[in-house]
Coordinates of C-alpha atoms in Angstrom, one line a residue:
Chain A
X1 CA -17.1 41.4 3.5
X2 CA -20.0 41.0 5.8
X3 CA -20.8 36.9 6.3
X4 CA -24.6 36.2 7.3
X5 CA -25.1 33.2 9.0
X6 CA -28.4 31.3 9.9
X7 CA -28.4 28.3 12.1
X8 CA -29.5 26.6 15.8
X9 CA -28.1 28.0 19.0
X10 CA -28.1 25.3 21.4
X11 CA -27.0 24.1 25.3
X12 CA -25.6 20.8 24.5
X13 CA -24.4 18.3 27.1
X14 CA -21.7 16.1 25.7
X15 CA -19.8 12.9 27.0
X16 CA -16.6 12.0 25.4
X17 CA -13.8 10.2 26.5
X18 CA -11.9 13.1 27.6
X19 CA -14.5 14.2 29.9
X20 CA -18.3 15.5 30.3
X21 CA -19.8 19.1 29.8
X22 CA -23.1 20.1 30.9
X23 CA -25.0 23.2 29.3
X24 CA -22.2 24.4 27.1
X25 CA -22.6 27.1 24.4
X26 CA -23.2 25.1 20.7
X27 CA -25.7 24.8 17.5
X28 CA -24.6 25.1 14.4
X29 CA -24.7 29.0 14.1
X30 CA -22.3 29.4 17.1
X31 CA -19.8 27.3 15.8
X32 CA -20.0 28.6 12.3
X33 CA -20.2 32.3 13.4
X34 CA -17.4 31.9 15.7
X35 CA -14.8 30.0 13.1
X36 CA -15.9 32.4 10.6
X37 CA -15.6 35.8 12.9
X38 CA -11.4 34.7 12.4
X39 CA -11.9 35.6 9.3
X40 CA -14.4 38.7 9.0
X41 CA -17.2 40.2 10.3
X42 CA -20.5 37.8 11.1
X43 CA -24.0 39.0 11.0
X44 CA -26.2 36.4 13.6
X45 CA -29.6 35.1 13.0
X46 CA -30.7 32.6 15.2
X47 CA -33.1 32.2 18.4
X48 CA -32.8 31.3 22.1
X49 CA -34.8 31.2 25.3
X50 CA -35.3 33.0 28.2
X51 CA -33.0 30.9 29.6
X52 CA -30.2 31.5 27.5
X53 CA -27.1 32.5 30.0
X54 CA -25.8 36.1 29.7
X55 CA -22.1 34.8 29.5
X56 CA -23.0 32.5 26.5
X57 CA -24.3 36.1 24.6
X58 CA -21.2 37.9 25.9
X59 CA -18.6 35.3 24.7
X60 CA -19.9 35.9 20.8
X61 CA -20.7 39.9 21.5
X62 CA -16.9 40.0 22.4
X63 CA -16.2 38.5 18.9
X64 CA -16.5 40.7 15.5
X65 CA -20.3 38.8 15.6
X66 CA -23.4 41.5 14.8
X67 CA -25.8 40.1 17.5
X68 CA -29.3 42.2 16.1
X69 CA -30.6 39.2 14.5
X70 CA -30.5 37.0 17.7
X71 CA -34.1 37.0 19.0
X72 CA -34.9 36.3 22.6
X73 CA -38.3 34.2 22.9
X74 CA -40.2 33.0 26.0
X75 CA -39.1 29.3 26.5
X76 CA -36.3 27.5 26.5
X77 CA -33.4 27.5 24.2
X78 CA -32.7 24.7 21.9
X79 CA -30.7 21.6 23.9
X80 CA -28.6 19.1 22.2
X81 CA -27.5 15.7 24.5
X82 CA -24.7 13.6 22.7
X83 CA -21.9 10.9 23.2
X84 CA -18.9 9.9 21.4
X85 CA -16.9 6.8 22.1
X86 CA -13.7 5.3 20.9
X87 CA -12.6 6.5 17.2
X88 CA -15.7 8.9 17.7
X89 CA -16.5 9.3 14.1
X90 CA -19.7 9.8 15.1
X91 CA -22.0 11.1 18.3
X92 CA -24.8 9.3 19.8
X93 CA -27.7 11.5 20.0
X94 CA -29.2 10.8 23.7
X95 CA -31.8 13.6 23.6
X96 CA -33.2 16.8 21.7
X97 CA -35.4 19.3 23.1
X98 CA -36.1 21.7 19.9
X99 CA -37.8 24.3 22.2
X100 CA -37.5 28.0 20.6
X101 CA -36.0 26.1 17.7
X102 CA -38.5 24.4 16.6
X103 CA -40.8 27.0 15.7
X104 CA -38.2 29.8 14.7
X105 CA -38.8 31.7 11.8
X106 CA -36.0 33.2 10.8
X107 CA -36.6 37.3 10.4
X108 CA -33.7 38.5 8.7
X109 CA -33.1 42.5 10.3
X110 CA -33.7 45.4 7.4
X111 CA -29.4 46.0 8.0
X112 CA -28.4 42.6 7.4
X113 CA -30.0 41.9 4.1
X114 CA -27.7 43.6 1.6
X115 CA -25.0 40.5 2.8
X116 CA -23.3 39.0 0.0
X117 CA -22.0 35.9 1.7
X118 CA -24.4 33.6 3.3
X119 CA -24.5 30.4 5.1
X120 CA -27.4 28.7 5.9
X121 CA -26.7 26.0 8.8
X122 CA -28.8 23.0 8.9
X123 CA -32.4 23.6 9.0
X124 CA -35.6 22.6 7.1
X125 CA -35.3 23.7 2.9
X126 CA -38.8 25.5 3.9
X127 CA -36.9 28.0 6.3
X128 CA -33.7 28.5 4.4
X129 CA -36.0 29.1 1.3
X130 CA -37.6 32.1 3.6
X131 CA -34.4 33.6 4.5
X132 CA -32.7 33.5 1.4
X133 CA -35.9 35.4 -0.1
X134 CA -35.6 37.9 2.7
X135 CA -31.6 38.8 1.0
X136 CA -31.6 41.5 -1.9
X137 CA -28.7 39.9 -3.8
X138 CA -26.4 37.4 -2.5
X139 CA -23.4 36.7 -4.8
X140 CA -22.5 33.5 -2.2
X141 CA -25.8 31.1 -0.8
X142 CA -24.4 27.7 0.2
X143 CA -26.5 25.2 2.8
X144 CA -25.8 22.2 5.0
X145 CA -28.9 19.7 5.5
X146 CA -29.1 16.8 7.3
X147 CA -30.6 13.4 7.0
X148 CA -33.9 14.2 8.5
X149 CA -34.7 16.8 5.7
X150 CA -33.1 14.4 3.1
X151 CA -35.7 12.3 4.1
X152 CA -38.8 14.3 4.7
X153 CA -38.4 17.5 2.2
X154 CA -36.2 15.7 -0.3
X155 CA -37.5 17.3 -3.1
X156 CA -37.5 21.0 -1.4
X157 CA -33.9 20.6 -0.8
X158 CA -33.1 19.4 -4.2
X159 CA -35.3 22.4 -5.7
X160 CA -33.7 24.8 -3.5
X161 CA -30.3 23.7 -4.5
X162 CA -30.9 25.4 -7.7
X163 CA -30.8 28.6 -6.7
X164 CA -28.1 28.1 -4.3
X165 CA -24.2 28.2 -5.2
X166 CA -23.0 25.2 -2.7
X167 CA -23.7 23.0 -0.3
X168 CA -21.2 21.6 2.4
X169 CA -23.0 18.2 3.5
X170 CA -21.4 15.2 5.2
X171 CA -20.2 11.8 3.0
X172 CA -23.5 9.8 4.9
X173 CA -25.9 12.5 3.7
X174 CA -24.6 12.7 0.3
X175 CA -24.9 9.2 0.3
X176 CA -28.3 9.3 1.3
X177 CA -29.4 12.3 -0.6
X178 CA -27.6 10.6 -4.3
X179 CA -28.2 6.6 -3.8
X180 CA -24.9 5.8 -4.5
X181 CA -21.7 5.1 -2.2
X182 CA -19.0 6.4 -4.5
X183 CA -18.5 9.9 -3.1
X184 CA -17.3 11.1 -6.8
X185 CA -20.3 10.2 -8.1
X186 CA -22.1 11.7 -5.2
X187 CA -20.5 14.5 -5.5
X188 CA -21.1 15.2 -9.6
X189 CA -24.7 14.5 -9.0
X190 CA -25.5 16.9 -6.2
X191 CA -23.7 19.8 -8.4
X192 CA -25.8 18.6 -11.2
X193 CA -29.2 19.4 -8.7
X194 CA -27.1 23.5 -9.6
X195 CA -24.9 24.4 -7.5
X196 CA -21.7 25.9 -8.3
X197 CA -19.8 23.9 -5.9
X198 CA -19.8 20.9 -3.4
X199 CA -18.0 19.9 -0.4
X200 CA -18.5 16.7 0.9
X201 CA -17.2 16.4 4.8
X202 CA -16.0 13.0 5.9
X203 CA -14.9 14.0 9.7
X204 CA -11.4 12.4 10.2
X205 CA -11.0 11.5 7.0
X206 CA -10.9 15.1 5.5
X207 CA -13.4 16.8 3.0
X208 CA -13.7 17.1 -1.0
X209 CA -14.4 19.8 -3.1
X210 CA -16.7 19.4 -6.3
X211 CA -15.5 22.4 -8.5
X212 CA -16.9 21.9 -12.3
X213 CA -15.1 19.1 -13.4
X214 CA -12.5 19.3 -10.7
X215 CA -12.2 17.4 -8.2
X216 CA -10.0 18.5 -5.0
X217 CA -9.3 16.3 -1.6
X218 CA -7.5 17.3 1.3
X219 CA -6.9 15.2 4.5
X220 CA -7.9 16.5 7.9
X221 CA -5.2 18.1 10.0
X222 CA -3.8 14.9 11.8
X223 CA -4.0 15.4 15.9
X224 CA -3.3 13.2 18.6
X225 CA -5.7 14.0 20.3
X226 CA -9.0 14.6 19.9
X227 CA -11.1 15.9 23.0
X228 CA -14.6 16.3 21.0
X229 CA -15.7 16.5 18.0
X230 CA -19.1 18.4 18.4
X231 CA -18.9 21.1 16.0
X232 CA -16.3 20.0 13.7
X233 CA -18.3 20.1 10.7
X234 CA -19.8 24.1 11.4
X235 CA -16.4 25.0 12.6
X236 CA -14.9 24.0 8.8
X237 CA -18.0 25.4 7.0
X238 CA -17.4 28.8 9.5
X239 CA -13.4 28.8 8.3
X240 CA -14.1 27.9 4.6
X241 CA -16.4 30.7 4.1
X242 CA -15.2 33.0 6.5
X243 CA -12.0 33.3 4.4
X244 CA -14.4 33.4 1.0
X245 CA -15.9 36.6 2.4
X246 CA -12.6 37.7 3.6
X247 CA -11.2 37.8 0.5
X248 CA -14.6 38.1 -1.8
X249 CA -13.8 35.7 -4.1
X250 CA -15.0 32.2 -5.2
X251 CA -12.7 30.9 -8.0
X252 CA -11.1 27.5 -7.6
X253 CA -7.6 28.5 -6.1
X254 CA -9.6 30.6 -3.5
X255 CA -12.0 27.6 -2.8
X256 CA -9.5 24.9 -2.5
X257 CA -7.6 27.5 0.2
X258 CA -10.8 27.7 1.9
X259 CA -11.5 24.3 2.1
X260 CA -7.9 24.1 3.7
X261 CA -8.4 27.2 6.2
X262 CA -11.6 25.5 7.3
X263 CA -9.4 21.8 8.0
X264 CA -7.2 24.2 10.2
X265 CA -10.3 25.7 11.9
X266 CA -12.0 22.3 12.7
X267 CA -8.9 20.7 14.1
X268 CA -8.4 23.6 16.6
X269 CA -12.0 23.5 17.7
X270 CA -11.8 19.7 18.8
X271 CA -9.0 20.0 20.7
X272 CA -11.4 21.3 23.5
X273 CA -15.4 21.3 24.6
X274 CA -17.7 23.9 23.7
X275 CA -15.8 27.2 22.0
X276 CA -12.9 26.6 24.6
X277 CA -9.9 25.7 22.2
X278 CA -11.4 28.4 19.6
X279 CA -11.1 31.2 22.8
X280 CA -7.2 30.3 23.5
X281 CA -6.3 31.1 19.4
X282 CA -6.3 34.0 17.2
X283 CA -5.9 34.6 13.3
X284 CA -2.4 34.0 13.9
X285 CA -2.4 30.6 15.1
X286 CA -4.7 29.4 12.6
X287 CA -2.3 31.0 10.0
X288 CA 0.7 29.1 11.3
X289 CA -1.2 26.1 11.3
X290 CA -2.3 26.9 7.5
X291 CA 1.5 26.9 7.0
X292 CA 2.6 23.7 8.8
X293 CA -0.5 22.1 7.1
X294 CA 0.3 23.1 3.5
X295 CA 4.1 21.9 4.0
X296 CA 3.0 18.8 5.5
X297 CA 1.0 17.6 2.4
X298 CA 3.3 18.6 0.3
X299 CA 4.8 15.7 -2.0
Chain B
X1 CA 17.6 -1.7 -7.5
X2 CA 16.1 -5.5 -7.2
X3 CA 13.3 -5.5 -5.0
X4 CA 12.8 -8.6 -3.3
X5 CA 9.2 -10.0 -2.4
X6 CA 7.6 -12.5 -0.3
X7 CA 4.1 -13.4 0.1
X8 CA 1.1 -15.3 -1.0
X9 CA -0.1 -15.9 -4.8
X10 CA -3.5 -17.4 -4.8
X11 CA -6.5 -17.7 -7.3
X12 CA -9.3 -15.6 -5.6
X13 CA -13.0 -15.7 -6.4
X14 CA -14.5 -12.3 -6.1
X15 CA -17.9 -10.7 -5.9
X16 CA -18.6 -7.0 -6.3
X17 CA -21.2 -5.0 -7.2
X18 CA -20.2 -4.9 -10.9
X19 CA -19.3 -8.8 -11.3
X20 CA -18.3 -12.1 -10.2
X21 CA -14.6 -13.9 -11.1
X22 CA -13.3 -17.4 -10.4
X23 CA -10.0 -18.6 -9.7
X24 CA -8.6 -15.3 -10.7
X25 CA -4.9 -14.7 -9.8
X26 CA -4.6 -12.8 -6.6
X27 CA -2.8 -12.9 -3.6
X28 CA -0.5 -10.2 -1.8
X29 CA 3.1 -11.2 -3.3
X30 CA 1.2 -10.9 -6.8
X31 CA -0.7 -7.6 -6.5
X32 CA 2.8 -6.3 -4.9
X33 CA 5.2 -7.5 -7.9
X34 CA 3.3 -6.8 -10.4
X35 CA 2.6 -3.1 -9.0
X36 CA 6.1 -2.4 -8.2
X37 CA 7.5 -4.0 -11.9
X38 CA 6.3 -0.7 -12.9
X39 CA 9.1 0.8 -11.2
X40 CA 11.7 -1.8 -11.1
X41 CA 12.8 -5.7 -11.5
X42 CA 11.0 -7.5 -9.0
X43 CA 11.9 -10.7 -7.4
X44 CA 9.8 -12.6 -6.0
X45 CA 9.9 -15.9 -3.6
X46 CA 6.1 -17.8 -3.2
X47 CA 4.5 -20.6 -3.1
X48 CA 1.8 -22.3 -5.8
X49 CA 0.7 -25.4 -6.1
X50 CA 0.4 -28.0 -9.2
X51 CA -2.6 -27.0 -10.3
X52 CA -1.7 -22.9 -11.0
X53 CA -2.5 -22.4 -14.5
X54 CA 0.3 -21.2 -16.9
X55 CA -1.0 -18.6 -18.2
X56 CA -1.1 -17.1 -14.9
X57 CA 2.7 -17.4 -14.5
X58 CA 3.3 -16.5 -18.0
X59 CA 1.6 -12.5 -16.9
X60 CA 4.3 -12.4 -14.0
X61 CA 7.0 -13.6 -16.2
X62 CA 5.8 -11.7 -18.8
X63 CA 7.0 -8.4 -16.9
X64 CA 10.2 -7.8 -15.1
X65 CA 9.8 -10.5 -12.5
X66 CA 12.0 -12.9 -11.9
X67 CA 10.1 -16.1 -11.0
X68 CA 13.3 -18.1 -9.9
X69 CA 12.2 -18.0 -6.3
X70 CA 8.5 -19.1 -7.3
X71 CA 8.1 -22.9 -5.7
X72 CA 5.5 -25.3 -7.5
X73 CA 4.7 -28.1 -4.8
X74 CA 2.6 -31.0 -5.0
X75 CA -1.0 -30.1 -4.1
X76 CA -3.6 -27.1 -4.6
X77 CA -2.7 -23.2 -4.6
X78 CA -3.9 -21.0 -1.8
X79 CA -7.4 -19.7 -2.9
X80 CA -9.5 -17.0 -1.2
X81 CA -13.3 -16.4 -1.7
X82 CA -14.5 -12.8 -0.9
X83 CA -17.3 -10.1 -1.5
X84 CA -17.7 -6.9 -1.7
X85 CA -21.1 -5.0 -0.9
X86 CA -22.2 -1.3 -0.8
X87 CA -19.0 1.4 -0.3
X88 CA -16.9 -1.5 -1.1
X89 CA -14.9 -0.7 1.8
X90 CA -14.4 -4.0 3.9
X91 CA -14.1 -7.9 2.5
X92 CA -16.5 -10.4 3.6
X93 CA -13.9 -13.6 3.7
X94 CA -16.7 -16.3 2.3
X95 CA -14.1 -19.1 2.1
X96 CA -10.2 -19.4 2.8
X97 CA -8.3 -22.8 1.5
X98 CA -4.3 -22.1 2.4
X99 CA -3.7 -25.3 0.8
X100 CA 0.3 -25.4 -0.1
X101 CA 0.9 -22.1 1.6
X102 CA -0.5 -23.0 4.6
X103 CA 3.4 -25.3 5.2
X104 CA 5.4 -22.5 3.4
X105 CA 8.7 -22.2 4.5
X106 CA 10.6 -19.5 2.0
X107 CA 13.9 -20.4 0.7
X108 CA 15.2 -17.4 -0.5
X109 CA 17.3 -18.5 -4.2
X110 CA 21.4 -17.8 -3.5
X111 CA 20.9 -15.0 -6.3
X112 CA 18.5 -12.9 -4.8
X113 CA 19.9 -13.0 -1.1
X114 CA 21.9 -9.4 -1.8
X115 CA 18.1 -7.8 -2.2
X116 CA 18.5 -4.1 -0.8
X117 CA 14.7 -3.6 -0.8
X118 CA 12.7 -6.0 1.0
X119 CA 9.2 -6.7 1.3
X120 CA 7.8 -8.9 3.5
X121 CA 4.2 -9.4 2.5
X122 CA 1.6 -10.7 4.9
X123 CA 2.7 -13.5 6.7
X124 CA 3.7 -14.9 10.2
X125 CA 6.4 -12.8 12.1
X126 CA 7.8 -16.3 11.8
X127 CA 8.1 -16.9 8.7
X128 CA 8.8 -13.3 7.9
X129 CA 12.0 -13.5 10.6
X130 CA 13.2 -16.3 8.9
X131 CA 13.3 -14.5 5.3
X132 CA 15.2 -11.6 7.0
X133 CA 17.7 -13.9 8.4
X134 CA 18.5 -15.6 5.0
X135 CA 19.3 -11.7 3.5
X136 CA 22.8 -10.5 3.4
X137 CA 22.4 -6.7 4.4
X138 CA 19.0 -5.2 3.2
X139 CA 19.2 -1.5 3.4
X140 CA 15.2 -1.3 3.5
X141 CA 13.0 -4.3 4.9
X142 CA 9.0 -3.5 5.4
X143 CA 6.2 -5.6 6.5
X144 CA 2.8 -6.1 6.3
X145 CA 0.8 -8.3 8.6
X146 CA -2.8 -8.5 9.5
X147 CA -5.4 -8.9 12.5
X148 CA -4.3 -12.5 13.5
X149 CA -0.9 -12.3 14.0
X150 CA -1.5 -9.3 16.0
X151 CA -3.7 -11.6 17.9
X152 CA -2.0 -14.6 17.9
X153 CA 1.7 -13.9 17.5
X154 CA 2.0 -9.9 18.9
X155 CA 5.1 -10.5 20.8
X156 CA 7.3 -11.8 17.9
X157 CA 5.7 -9.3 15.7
X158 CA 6.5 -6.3 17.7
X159 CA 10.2 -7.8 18.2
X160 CA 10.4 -8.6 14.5
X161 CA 9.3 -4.7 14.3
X162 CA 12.6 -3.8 15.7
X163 CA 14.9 -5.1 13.2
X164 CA 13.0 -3.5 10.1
X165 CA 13.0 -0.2 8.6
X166 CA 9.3 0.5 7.6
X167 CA 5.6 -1.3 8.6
X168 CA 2.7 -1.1 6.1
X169 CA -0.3 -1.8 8.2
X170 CA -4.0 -0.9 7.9
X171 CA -6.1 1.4 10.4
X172 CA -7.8 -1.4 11.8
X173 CA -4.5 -3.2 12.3
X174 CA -2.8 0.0 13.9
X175 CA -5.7 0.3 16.3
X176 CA -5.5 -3.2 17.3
X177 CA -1.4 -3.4 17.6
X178 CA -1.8 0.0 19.7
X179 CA -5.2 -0.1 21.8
X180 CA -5.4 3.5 20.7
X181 CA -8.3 4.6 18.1
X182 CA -6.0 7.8 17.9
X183 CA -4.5 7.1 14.2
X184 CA -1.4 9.7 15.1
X185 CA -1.1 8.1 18.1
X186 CA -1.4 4.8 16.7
X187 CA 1.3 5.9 14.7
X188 CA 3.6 7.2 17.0
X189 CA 3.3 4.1 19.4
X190 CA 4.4 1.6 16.6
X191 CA 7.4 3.8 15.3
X192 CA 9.0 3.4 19.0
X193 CA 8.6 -0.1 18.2
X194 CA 11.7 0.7 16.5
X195 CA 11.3 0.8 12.9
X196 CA 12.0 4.1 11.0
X197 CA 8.9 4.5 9.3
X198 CA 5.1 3.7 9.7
X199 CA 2.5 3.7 7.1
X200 CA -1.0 3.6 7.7
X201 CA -3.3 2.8 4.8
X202 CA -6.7 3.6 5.1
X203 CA -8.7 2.3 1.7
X204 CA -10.4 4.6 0.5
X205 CA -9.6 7.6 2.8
X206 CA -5.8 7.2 1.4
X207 CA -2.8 6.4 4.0
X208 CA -0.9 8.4 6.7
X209 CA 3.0 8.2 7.0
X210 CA 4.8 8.6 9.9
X211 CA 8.7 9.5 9.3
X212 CA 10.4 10.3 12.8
X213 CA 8.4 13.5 14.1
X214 CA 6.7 14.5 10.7
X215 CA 3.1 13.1 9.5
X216 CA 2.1 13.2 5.8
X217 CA -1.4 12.6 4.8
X218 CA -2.4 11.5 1.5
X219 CA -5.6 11.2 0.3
X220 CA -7.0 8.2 -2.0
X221 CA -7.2 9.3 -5.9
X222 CA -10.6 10.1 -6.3
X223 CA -12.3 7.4 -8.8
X224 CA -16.2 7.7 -9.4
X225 CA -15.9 3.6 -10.1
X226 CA -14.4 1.1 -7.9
X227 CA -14.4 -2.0 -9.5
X228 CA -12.5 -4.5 -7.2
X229 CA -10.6 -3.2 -4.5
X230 CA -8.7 -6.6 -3.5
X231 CA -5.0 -6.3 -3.7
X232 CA -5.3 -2.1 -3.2
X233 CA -3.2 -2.3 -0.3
X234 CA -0.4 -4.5 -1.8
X235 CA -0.5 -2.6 -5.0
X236 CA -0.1 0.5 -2.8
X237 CA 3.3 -1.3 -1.0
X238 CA 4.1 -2.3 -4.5
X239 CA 4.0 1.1 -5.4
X240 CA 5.8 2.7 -2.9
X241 CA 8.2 0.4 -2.6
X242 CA 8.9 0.4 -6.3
X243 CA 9.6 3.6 -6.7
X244 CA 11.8 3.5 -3.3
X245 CA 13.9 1.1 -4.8
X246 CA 14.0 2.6 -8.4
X247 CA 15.4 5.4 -7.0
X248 CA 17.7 4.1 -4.2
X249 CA 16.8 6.7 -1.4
X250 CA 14.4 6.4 1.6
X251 CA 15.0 10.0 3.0
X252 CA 11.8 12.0 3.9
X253 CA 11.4 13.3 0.8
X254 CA 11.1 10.0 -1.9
X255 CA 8.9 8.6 1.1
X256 CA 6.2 10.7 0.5
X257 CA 6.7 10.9 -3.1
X258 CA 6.5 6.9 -3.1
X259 CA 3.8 7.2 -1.0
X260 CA 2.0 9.1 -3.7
X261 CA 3.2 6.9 -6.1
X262 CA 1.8 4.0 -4.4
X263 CA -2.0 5.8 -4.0
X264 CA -1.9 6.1 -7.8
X265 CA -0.9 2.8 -8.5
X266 CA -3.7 1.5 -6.5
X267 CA -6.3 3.7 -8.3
X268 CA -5.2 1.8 -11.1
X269 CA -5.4 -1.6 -9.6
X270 CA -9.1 -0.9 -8.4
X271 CA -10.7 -0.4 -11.6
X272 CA -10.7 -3.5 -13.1
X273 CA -10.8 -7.5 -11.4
X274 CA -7.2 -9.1 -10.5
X275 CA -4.5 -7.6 -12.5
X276 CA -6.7 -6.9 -15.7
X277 CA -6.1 -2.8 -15.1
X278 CA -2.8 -3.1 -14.3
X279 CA -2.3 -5.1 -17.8
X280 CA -3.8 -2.1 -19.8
X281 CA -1.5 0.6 -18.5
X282 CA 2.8 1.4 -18.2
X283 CA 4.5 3.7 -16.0
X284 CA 3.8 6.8 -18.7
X285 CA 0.4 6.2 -17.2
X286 CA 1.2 6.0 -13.7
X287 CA 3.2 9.4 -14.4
X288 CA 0.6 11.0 -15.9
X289 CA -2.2 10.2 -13.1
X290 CA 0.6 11.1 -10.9
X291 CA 1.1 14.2 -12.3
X292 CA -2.6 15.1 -11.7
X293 CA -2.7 14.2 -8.8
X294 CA -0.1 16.4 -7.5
X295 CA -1.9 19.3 -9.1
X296 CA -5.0 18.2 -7.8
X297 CA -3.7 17.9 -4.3
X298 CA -2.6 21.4 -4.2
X299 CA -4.0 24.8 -2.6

């Protein structure tokens, strides 16, 4: 089943201590889109400059990745400057240039709004309001935020989250967004806001599910080494609901397998920079990995 | 099979976000019996001074703990001052009086010198050498330690390290011991210190154990109320190494299974001050929370 996916598409420039890349191909949409196309067809929205290099669009257009939706504006696309040093649990931001992304507004193409599965990647509650009005019936609407919206447009985001049926959102954000450190309680008040379902993300530390009255944690896939972490978070979202539209269901087995296909996803993505780790695998490697990962945990 | 503990006992005054104790008893041998009684007769070799109320022996005694190795010397017992803020995940030490234990010397009691299962709570490599060389022929000996003695005494702890089977060390301790941030790595580096297996706690993000080539991850049980977490990691050890010794076997398998073991057994420990949860539950409670875990852990 066809997976829609709304997000940034960025240039970022990233220093970690494995090295330094310049320029690279990220934003949230990429990653997602990418980790997901493993699974089954993408469908793209997103915008970029002028600028934006023809090898970056050719890397996705080579994946199973419906580029229509990408709009081309006069500017420059949206850059992303970071760093990441010793556990790096978590970047420092160095600069942002918004450019094209700051005043996108999403237009979702007549073909793509019949899609049943949607992701929208972290952007204002305003804008992921306007796209989810633009879909006819969506049977799967989840959202990531970030703290800047938790801040400003608190009450957007928690309206919208009533019409949405999850949200995958990182431990400091639910945090922020509940008030209270105990991710279980976190985690049972954001479902109360409506959705169906809650994943909170806690990098290394793995990610828990928020199912009803269920609660489900799984560790991250344990690597020795780490090259950068940029990503991570869009590349699990992208796995976890790219194997959700892949088999078109949402019950709790098939959401705790998602949550573990999207683990497998992220730790392939930062063994490298940019998409370079995701370009050396196929279905088959993540699949193995699945395996290895499911037998490791097992007590 | 007797398991055989050394370590501190100490009254510990504790601040949380939901309450204030005095002089409760704490301390690292006493979370560890009194977790690992659960599973098995404990004995136990410490240090208290005149002044440790009865009633505080009378709980240990009061379970299957044999107290014969328990010195009473003149002057104060050890007594810690600690609080807890926010996620709860980190001590703030306010006050630290080692009093009698500060001039420990174990003597381990001629009856408890054929202990198969050994912990050596935290402690000097010293001091933790010189129990070892009072045992007959342990068939499992595991240590804890902390930040100073990695500071102060690394040398004799990573030779100690070679005549055990097992380390139980925190992540902070692990990055410290190793230079590496790289848990896995972290990991890896101290098994070739020669013992056969590593654990690596990390609080609430659960523990990591490292058995020859394979890794096991286990998350925390997820609680939406953390009361007190002092003495989660010793009630974790006492835990695992309960079970280990209940059932006699260290092979891959009953590792992780104790390791499981020992995350539920902490969950317990966590939810009330001192030992006040652990005095409202039995192993049929352990099992049961055990048992729902396992399911909960699965996908």
């Amino acid at each position: 089943m066809a997976l829609l996916a709304v997000g940034s598409i960025a240039l970022d420039s990233v220093q970690t201590p494995h090295g330094v890349v310049e320029d690279v191909l990220g934003g949230s949409a990429t990653y997602f889109s990418y980790a997901a196309s493993f699974f089954t067809p993408v469908r793209l929205v997103g915008v970029v400059g002028e600028d934006f290099p023809p090898e970056h669009r050719e890397l996705l257009a080579a994946r199973d990745i419906d580029l229509s939706g990408l709009e081309v504006v006069g500017g420059q696309t949206f850059r992303w400057r970071g760093s990441y040093e010793g556990a790096m649990n978590a970047a420092t931001t160095l600069d942002v240039q918004l450019n094209v992304f700051g005043s996108f507004e999403p237009k979702i193409p007549a073909g793509f709004r019949d899609s049943k599965f949607v992701f929208l990647g972290n952007a204002s509650p305003r804008l992921q309001k306007l796209v989810l009005d633009q879909l006819d019936s969506p049977e799967l609407a989840v959202n990531d935020t970030m703290n800047f919206y938790i801040e400003n447009e608190r009450d957007s985001l928690v309206n919208l989250l009533g019409q949405l049926d999850g949200i995958v959102i990182n431990d400091a954000e639910a945090v922020q967004l509940t008030g209270t450190h105990n991710l279980v309680e976190a985690g049972r008040q954001i479902l109360a806001y409506g959705t169906k379902f809650v994943v909170i993300k806690k990098g290394e530390h793995g990610a828990v599910l928020f199912d009803g009255d269920t609660v489900f944690c799984i560790p991250a896939y344990p690597l020795d080494e780490v090259v950068d972490p940029t990503g991570a978070g869009d590349s699990f979202a992208g796995g976890m609901m790219g194997y959700l539209a892949s088999v078109g269901k949402i019950d709790s087995k098939t959401l705790r397998k998602a949550l573990a296909y999207g683990t497998v996803v992220a730790s392939f993505n930062v063994q490298g920079f940019s998409l370079t780790s995701f370009q050396r695998i196929s279905r088959a490697d993540i699949d193995a990995r699945f395996e290895e990962f499911e037998t490791m945990m097992r007590f």
